[in-house]
Coordinates of C-alpha atoms in Angstrom, one line a residue:
X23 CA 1.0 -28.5 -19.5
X24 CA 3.7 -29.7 -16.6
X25 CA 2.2 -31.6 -13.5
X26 CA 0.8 -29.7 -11.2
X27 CA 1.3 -31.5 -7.5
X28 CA -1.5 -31.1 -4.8
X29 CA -0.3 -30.5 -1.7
X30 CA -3.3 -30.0 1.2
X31 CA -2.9 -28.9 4.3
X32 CA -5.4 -26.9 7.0
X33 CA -4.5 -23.1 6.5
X34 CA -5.2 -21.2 9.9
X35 CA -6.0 -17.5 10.1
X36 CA -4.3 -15.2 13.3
X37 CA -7.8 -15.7 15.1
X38 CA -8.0 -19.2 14.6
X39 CA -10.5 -19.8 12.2
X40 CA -9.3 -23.0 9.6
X41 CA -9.9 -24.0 6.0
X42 CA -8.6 -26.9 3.8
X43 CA -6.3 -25.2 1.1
X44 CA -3.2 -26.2 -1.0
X45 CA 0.7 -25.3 -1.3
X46 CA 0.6 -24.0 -5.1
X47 CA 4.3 -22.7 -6.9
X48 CA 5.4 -22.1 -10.5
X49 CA 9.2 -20.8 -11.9
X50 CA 9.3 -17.7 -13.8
X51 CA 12.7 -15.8 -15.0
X52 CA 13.6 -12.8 -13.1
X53 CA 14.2 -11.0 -16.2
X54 CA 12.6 -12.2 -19.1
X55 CA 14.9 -10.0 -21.2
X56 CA 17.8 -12.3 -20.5
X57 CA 18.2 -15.5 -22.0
X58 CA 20.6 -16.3 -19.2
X59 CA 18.0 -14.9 -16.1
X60 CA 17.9 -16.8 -13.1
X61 CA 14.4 -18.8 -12.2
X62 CA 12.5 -17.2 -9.3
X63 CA 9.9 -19.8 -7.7
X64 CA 6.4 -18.1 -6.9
X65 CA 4.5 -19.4 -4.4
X66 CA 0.8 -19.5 -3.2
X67 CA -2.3 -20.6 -1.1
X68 CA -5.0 -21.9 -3.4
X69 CA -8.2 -22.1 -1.6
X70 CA -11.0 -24.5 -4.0
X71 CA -14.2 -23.3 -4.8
X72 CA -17.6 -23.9 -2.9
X73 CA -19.8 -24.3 -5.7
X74 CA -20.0 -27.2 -8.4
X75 CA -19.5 -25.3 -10.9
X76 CA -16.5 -23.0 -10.3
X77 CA -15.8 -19.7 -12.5
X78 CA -12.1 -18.3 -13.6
X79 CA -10.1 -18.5 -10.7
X80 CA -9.5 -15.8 -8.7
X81 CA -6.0 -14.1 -7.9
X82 CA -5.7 -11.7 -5.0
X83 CA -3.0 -9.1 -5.6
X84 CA -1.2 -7.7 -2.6
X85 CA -0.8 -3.9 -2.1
X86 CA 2.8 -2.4 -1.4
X87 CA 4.2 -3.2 -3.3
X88 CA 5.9 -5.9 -1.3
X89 CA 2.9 -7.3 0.7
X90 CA 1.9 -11.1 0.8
X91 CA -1.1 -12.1 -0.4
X92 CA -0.7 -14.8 1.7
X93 CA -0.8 -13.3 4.7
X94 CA -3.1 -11.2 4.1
X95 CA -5.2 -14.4 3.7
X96 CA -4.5 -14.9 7.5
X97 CA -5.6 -11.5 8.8
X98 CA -8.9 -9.3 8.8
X99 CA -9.6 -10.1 5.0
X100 CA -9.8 -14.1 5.5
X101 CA -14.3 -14.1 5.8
X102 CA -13.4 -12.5 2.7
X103 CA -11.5 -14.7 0.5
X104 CA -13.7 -17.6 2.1
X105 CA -16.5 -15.4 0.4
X106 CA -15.0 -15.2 -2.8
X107 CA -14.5 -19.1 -3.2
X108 CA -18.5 -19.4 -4.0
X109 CA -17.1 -18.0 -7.1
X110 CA -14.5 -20.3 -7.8
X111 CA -10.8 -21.1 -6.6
X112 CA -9.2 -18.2 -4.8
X113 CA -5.5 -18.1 -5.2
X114 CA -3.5 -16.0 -2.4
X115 CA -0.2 -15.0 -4.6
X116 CA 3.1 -13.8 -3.1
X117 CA 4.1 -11.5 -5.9
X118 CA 8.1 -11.8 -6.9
X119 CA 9.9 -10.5 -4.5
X120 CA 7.6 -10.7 -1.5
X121 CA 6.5 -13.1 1.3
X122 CA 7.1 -17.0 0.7
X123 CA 8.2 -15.6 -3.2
X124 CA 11.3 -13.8 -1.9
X125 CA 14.4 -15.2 -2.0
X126 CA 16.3 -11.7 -1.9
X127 CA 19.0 -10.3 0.2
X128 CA 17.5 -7.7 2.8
X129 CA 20.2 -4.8 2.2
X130 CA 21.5 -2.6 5.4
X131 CA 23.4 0.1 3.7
X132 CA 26.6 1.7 5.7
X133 CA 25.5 4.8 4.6
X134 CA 22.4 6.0 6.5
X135 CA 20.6 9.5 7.6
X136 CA 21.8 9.6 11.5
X137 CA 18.4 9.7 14.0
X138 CA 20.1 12.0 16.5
X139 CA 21.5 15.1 13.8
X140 CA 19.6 17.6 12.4
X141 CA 19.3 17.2 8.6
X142 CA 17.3 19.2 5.9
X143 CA 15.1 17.0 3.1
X144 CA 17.3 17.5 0.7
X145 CA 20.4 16.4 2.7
X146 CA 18.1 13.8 3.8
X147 CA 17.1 12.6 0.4
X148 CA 20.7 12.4 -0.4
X149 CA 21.8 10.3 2.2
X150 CA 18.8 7.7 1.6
X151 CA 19.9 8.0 -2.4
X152 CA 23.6 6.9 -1.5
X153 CA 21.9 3.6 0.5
X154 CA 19.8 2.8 -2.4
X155 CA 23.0 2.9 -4.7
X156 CA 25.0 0.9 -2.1
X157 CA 22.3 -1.6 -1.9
X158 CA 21.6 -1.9 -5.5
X159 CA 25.5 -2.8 -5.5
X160 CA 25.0 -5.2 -2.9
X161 CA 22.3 -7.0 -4.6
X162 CA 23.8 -7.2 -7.9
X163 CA 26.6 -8.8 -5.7
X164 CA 24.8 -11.2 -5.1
X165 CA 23.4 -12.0 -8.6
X166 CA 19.9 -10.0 -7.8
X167 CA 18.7 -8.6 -11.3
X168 CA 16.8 -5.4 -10.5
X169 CA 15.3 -5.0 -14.1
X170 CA 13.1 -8.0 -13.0
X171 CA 11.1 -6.6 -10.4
X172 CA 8.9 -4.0 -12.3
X173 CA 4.9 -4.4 -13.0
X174 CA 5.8 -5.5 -16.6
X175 CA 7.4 -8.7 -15.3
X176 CA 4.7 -9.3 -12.5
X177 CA 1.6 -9.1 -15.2
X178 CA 3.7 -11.5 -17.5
X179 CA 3.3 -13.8 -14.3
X180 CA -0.1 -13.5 -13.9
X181 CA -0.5 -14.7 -17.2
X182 CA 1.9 -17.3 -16.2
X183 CA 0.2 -18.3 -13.4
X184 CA -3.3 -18.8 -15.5
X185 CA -1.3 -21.0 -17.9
X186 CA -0.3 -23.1 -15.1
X187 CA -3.3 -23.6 -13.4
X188 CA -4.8 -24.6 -16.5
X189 CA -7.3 -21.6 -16.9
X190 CA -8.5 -19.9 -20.0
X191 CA -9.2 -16.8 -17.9
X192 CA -8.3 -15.0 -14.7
X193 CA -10.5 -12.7 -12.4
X194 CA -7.9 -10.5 -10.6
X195 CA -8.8 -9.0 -7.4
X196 CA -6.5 -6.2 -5.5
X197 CA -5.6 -3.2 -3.4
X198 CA -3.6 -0.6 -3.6
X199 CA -0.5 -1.5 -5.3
X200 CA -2.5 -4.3 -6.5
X201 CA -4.4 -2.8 -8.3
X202 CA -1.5 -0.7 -10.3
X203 CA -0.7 -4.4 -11.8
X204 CA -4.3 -5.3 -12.3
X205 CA -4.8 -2.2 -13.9
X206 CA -1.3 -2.8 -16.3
X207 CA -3.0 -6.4 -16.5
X208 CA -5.9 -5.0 -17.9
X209 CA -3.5 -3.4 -20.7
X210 CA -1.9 -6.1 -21.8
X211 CA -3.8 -9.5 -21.0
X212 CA -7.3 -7.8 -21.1
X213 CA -8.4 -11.0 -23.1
X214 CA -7.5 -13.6 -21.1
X215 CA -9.1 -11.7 -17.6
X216 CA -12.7 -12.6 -16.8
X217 CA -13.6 -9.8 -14.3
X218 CA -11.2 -6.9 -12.0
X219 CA -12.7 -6.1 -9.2
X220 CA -10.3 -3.2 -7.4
X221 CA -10.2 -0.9 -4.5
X222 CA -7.8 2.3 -3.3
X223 CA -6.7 2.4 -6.9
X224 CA -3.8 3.3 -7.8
X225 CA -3.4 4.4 -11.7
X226 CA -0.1 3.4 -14.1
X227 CA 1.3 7.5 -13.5
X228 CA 0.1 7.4 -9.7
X229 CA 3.1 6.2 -8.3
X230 CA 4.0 9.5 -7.2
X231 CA 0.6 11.6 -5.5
X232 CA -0.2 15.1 -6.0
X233 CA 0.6 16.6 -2.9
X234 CA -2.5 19.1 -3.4
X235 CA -5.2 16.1 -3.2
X236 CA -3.6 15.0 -0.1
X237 CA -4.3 18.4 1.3
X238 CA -7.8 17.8 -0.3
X239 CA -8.3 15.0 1.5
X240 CA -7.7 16.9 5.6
X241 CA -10.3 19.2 4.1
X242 CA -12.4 16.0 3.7
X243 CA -11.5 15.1 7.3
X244 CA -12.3 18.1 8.7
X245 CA -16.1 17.5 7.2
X246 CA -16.0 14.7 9.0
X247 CA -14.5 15.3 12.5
X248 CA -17.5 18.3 12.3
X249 CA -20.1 16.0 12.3
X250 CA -19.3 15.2 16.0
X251 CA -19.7 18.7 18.0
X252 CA -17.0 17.5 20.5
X253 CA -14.6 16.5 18.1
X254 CA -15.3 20.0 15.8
X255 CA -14.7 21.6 19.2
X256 CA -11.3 20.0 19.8
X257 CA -10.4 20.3 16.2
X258 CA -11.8 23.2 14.8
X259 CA -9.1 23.2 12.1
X260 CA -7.4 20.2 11.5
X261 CA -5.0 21.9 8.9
X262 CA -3.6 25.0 10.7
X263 CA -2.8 22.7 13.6
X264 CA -0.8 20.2 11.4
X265 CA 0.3 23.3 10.1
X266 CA 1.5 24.9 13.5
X267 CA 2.9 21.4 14.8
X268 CA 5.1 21.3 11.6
X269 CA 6.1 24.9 11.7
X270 CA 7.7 24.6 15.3
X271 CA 9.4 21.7 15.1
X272 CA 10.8 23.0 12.0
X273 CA 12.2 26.2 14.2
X274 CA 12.9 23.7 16.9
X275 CA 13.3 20.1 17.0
X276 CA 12.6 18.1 19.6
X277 CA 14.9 15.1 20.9
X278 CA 13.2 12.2 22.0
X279 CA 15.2 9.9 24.5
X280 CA 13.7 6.7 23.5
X281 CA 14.7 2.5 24.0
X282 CA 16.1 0.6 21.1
X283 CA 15.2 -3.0 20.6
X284 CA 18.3 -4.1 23.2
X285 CA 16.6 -1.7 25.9
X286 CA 19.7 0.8 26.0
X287 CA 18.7 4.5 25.9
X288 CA 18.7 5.9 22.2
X289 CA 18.3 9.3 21.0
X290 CA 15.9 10.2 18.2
X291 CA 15.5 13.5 16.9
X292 CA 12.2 14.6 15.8
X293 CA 12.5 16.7 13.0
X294 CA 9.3 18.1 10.9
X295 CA 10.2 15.7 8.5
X296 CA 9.8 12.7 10.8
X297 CA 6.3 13.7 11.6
X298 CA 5.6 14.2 8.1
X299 CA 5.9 10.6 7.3
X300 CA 4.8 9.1 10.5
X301 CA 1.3 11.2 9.2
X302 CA 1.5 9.9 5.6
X303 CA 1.1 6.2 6.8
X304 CA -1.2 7.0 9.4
X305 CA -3.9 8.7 7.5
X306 CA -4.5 5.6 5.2
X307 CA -7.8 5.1 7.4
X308 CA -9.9 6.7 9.6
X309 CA -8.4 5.3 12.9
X310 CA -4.7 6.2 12.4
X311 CA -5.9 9.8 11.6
X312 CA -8.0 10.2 14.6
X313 CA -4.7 8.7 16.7
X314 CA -2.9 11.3 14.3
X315 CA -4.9 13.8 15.1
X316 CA -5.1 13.1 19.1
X317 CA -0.7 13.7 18.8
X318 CA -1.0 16.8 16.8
X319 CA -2.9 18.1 19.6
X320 CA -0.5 17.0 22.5
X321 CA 2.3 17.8 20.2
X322 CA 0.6 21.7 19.6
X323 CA 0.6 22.2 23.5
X324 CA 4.2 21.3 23.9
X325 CA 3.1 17.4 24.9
X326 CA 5.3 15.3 22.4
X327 CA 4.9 12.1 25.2
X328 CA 2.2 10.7 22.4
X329 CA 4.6 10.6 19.0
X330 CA 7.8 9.4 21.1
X331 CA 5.4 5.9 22.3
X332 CA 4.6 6.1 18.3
X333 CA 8.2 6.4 17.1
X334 CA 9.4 4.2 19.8
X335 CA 6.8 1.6 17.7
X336 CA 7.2 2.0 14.6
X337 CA 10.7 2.9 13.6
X338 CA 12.7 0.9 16.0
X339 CA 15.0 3.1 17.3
X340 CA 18.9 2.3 17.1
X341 CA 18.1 -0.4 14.3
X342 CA 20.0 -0.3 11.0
X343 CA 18.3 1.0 8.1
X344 CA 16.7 -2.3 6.1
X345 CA 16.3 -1.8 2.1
X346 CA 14.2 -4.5 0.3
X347 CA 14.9 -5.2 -3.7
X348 CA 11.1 -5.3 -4.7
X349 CA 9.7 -2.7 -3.4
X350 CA 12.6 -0.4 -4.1
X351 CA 12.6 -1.5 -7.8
X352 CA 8.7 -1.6 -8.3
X353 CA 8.1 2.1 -7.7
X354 CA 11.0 3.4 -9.3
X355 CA 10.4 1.3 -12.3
X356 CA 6.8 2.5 -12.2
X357 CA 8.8 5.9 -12.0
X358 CA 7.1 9.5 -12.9
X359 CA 7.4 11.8 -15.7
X360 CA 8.7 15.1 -16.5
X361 CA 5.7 16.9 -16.5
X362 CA 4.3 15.0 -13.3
X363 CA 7.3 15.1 -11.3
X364 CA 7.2 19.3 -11.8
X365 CA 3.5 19.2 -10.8
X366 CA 4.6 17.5 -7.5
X367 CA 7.4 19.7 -6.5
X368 CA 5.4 22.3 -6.9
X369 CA 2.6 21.8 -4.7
X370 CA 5.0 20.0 -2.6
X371 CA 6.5 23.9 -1.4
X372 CA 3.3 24.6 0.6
X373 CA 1.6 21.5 0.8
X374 CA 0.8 20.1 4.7
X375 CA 3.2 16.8 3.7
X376 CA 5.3 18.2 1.0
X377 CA 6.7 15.4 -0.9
X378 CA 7.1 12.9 1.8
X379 CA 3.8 10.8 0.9
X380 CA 5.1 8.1 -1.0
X381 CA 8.7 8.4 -0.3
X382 CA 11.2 7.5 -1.2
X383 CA 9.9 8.7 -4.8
X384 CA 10.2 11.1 -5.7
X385 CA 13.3 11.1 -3.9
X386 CA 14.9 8.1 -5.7
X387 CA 13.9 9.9 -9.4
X388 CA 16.6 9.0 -11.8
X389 CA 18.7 7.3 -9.5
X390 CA 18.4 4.4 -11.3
X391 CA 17.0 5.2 -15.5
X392 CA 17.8 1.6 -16.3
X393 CA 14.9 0.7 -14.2
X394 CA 12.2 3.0 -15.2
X395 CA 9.3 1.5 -17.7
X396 CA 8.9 4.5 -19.0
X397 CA 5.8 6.6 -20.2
X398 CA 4.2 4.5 -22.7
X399 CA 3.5 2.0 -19.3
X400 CA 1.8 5.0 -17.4
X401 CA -0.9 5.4 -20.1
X402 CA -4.4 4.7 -18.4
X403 CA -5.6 1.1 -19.8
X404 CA -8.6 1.3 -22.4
X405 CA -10.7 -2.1 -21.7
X406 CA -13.8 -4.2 -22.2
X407 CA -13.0 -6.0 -18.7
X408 CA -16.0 -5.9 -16.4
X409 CA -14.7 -4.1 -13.2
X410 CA -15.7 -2.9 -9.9
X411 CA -13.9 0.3 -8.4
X412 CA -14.6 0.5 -4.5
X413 CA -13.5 4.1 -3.3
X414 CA -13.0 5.3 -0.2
X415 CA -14.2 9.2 0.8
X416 CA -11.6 9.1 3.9
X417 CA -8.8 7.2 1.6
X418 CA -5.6 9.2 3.2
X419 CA -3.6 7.5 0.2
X420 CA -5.0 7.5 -3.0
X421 CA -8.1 9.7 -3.4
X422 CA -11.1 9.3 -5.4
X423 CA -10.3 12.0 -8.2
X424 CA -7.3 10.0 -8.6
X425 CA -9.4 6.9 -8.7
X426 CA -11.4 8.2 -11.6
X427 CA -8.8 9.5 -13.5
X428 CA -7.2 5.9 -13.2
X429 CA -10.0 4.0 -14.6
X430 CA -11.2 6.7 -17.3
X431 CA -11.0 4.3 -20.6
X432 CA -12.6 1.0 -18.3
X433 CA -16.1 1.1 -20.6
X434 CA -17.4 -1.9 -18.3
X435 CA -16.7 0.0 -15.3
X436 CA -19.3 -0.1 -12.1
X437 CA -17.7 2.4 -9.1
X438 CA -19.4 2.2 -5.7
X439 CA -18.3 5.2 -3.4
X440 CA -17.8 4.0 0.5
X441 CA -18.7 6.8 2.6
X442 CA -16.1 7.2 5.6
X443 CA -14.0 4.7 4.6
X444 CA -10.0 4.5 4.0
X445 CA -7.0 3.2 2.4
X446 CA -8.3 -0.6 3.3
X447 CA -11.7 -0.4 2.9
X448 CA -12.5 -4.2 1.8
X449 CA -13.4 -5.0 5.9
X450 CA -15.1 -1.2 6.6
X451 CA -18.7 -2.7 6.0
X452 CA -20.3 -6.1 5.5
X453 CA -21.7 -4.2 2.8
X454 CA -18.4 -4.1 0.7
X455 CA -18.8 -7.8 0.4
X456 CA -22.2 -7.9 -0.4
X457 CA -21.2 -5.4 -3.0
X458 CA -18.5 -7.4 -4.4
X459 CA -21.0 -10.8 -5.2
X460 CA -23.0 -8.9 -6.4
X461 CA -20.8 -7.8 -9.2
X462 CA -19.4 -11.4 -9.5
X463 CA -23.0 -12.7 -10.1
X464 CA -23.1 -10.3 -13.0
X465 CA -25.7 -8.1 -11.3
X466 CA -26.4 -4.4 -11.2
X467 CA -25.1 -3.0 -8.1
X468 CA -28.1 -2.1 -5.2
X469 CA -26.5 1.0 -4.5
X470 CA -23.4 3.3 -6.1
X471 CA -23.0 4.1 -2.2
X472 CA -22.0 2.6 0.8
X473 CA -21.8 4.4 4.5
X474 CA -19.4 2.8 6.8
X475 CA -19.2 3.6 10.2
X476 CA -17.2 6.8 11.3
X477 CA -14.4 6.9 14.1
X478 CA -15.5 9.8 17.1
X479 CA -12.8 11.5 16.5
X480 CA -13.3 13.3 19.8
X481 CA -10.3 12.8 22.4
X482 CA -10.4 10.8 25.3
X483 CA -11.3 12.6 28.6
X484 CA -8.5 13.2 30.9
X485 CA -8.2 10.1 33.2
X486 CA -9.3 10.4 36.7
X487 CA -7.0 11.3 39.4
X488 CA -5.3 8.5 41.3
X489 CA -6.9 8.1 44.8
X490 CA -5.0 9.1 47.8
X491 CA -2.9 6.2 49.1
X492 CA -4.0 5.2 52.6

């Protein structure tokens, strides 16, 4: 076993709070399937356990792909790995390829879809294609090996990881994209894992959502909105006014004279497309849908003041497209099959958000066959592991018959439905992390149901009217 050296320090989260933890890295190849592969150095923030007698460390597993779990140590989820450390030691990994583990190139491609032109989705598609080819170039330039970053290689580092912290066993603990590699952890290391515990899950062939359970999903948000009369009275259908917003700015799109990042004027065009995606991130909770739903409303009266201050914050007007190599390379390598990917096109022709969820796949489908896993790795894992599913009933991402589907062959499973909440669901309720020891202790959960609270919904009154000057 080589030396591991401790380095402490005082890790601070963004609202101040502190804890002793310690600098942790290990080398793993890029691609293990080359004797000559380049090292890449992973790094993370290992926070020691509370108790005296500590269980298998715990490894938190970013969602994304591309987040850092060590940042998200530093935001709204910190109480929460400071929970978890009764436990044992709770290890905050940057996966390859992202946060303090990242030693790639950011890529901006020549070729990029123009903000101020009309284009359709499939022109669109195209244009983003030719980037990712030109970056792909760019990185291999630069001796970047994108058959490295894939879930595969990330679960063989788990394992390294465990090695090098001298553990027989892991608990893994993730979200979202995280737990797509717990969940191919679980197929190929289920021996060597001591407990999953997962929420927002996202299964081995979910890459790539079925645009028909996102439109399931607005019907569960309608439910919702109705349960407060003024909201129901403002939004009496949720999907025919996405539906109306889309279809007029599909007849006639609207340019928005927004500020780039220097201040100069910019033009951006907003196409139906461009709302489409702006709504697929948004939904992931309840509180980006009710902002959502407060600019489909402006939007649907001719009031498009809301999405430009949106727009103008989001997508950075004027700035050249960016392409990162992990992210790009994990969900295409993750990649969808045949039969899946004719599923999604089809529902995609009338569904509220088409294909435009998880772009760019399916738009980057067989751009790049050298990277794809293929269908043996999108086979659900079959597992002894004890595991805890945490769903969410207002999840705008990944959805709960997904989330089934995705653990079907876990025979140690325990699933604990949170009412009203979303995407990131581990902060929605003090109760989540009551839940969560629970299973750690080994105990039988108090409840397969959890009710967090719900956004209004309802729009803001009108402001006052300014008093007369004097």
């Amino acid at each position: 076993m080589p030396k591991v050296t401790v380095q402490t320090f005082l890790f601070k989260s963004v609202d101040g709070q502190t804890t002793e933890a310690i600098h942790g890295s290990l080398q793993v190849p890029e691609n293990r399937s080359d004797p000559h592969s380049r090292m890449l150095t992973l790094r993370y923030v290992r926070f020691p356990a509370t108790t005296n007698k500590p269980g298998a460390p715990i490894v938190y597993l970013a969602g994304g792909p591309g987040g850092s779990g060590i940042e998200t140590a530093k935001h709204r989820r910190f109480p929460l790995f400071m929970a978890m450390r009764q436990f044992g030691d709770v290890i905050a990994l940057d996966q390859r390829g992202t946060g303090a583990s990242d030693d790639t190139p950011v890529c901006e491609p020549s070729k990029t879809p123009p903000e101020s032109e009309a284009l359709t989705d499939q022109a669109f598609a195209a244009a983003y294609r030719a980037a990712a080819v030109e970056c792909a170039a760019f990185w291999k330039a630069r001796g970047i090996d994108l058959r490295g970053y894939n879930t595969n290689e990330s679960v063989r580092d788990l394992d390294a990881l465990r090695r090098h912290l001298g553990a027989g066993k892991i608990t893994l603990w993730g979200i979202s994209y995280g737990t797509h590699l717990a969940l191919a952890a679980l197929k190929q290391m289920s021996p060597r894992l001591d407990r999953v515990v997962i929420a927002s899950a996202e299964g081995l062939d979910q890459t790539v959502k079925l645009p028909a359970r996102t439109d399931a999903y607005f019907d569960r948000l309608q439910a919702a909105v109705d349960t407060n009369p003024e909201a129901r009275a403002a939004y009496p259908d949720i999907k025919a006014l996405i539906a109306r917003v889309h279809g007029a700015l599909q007849s006639r799109p609207i340019m928005l004279h927004l500020k780039d990042a220097s201040g100069r004027d910019t033009d951006v065009l907003l196409q139906r497309r461009t709302l489409q995606m702006i709504e697929a991130g948004a939904i992931s909770d309840p509180e980006g849908a009710q902002q959502m739903l407060a600019v489909y409303r402006a939007a649907d009266v001719g009031d498009y003041q809301p999405i430009a201050g949106i727009v103008q914050k989001y997508f950075s007007p004027g700035a050249p497209l960016k392409m990162q190599a992990m992210p790009l390379a994990m969900d295409v390598a993750s990649g969808i099959d045949d039969r899946r990917l004719a599923l999604v096109e089809r529902q995609a022709s009338t569904a509220l958000l088409g294909d435009l969820l998880n772009f760019p796949m399916p738009q980057l489908s067989g751009v790049f066959p050298q990277l794809d896993l293929g269908d043996a790795f999108r086979k659900a894992p079959v597992s002894h592991v004890p595991t805890l599913l945490l769903s969410g009933t207002l999840d705008g991402r990944t959805y709960p018959e997904s989330h089934r589907e995705a653990t079907a062959g876990l025979d140690h499973l325990q699933t604990i439905t949170v009412v009203n909440a979303g995407h990131n669901l581990f902060m929605a309720t003090p109760e989540v992390t009551a839940a969560i020891e629970r299973f750690m202790r080994g105990e039988p959960a108090a409840s397969t149901r959890i009710v967090a609270p719900l956004p209004a919904f309802a729009p803001a009154p009108p402001a006052p009217p300014a008093p007369p000057k004097a």
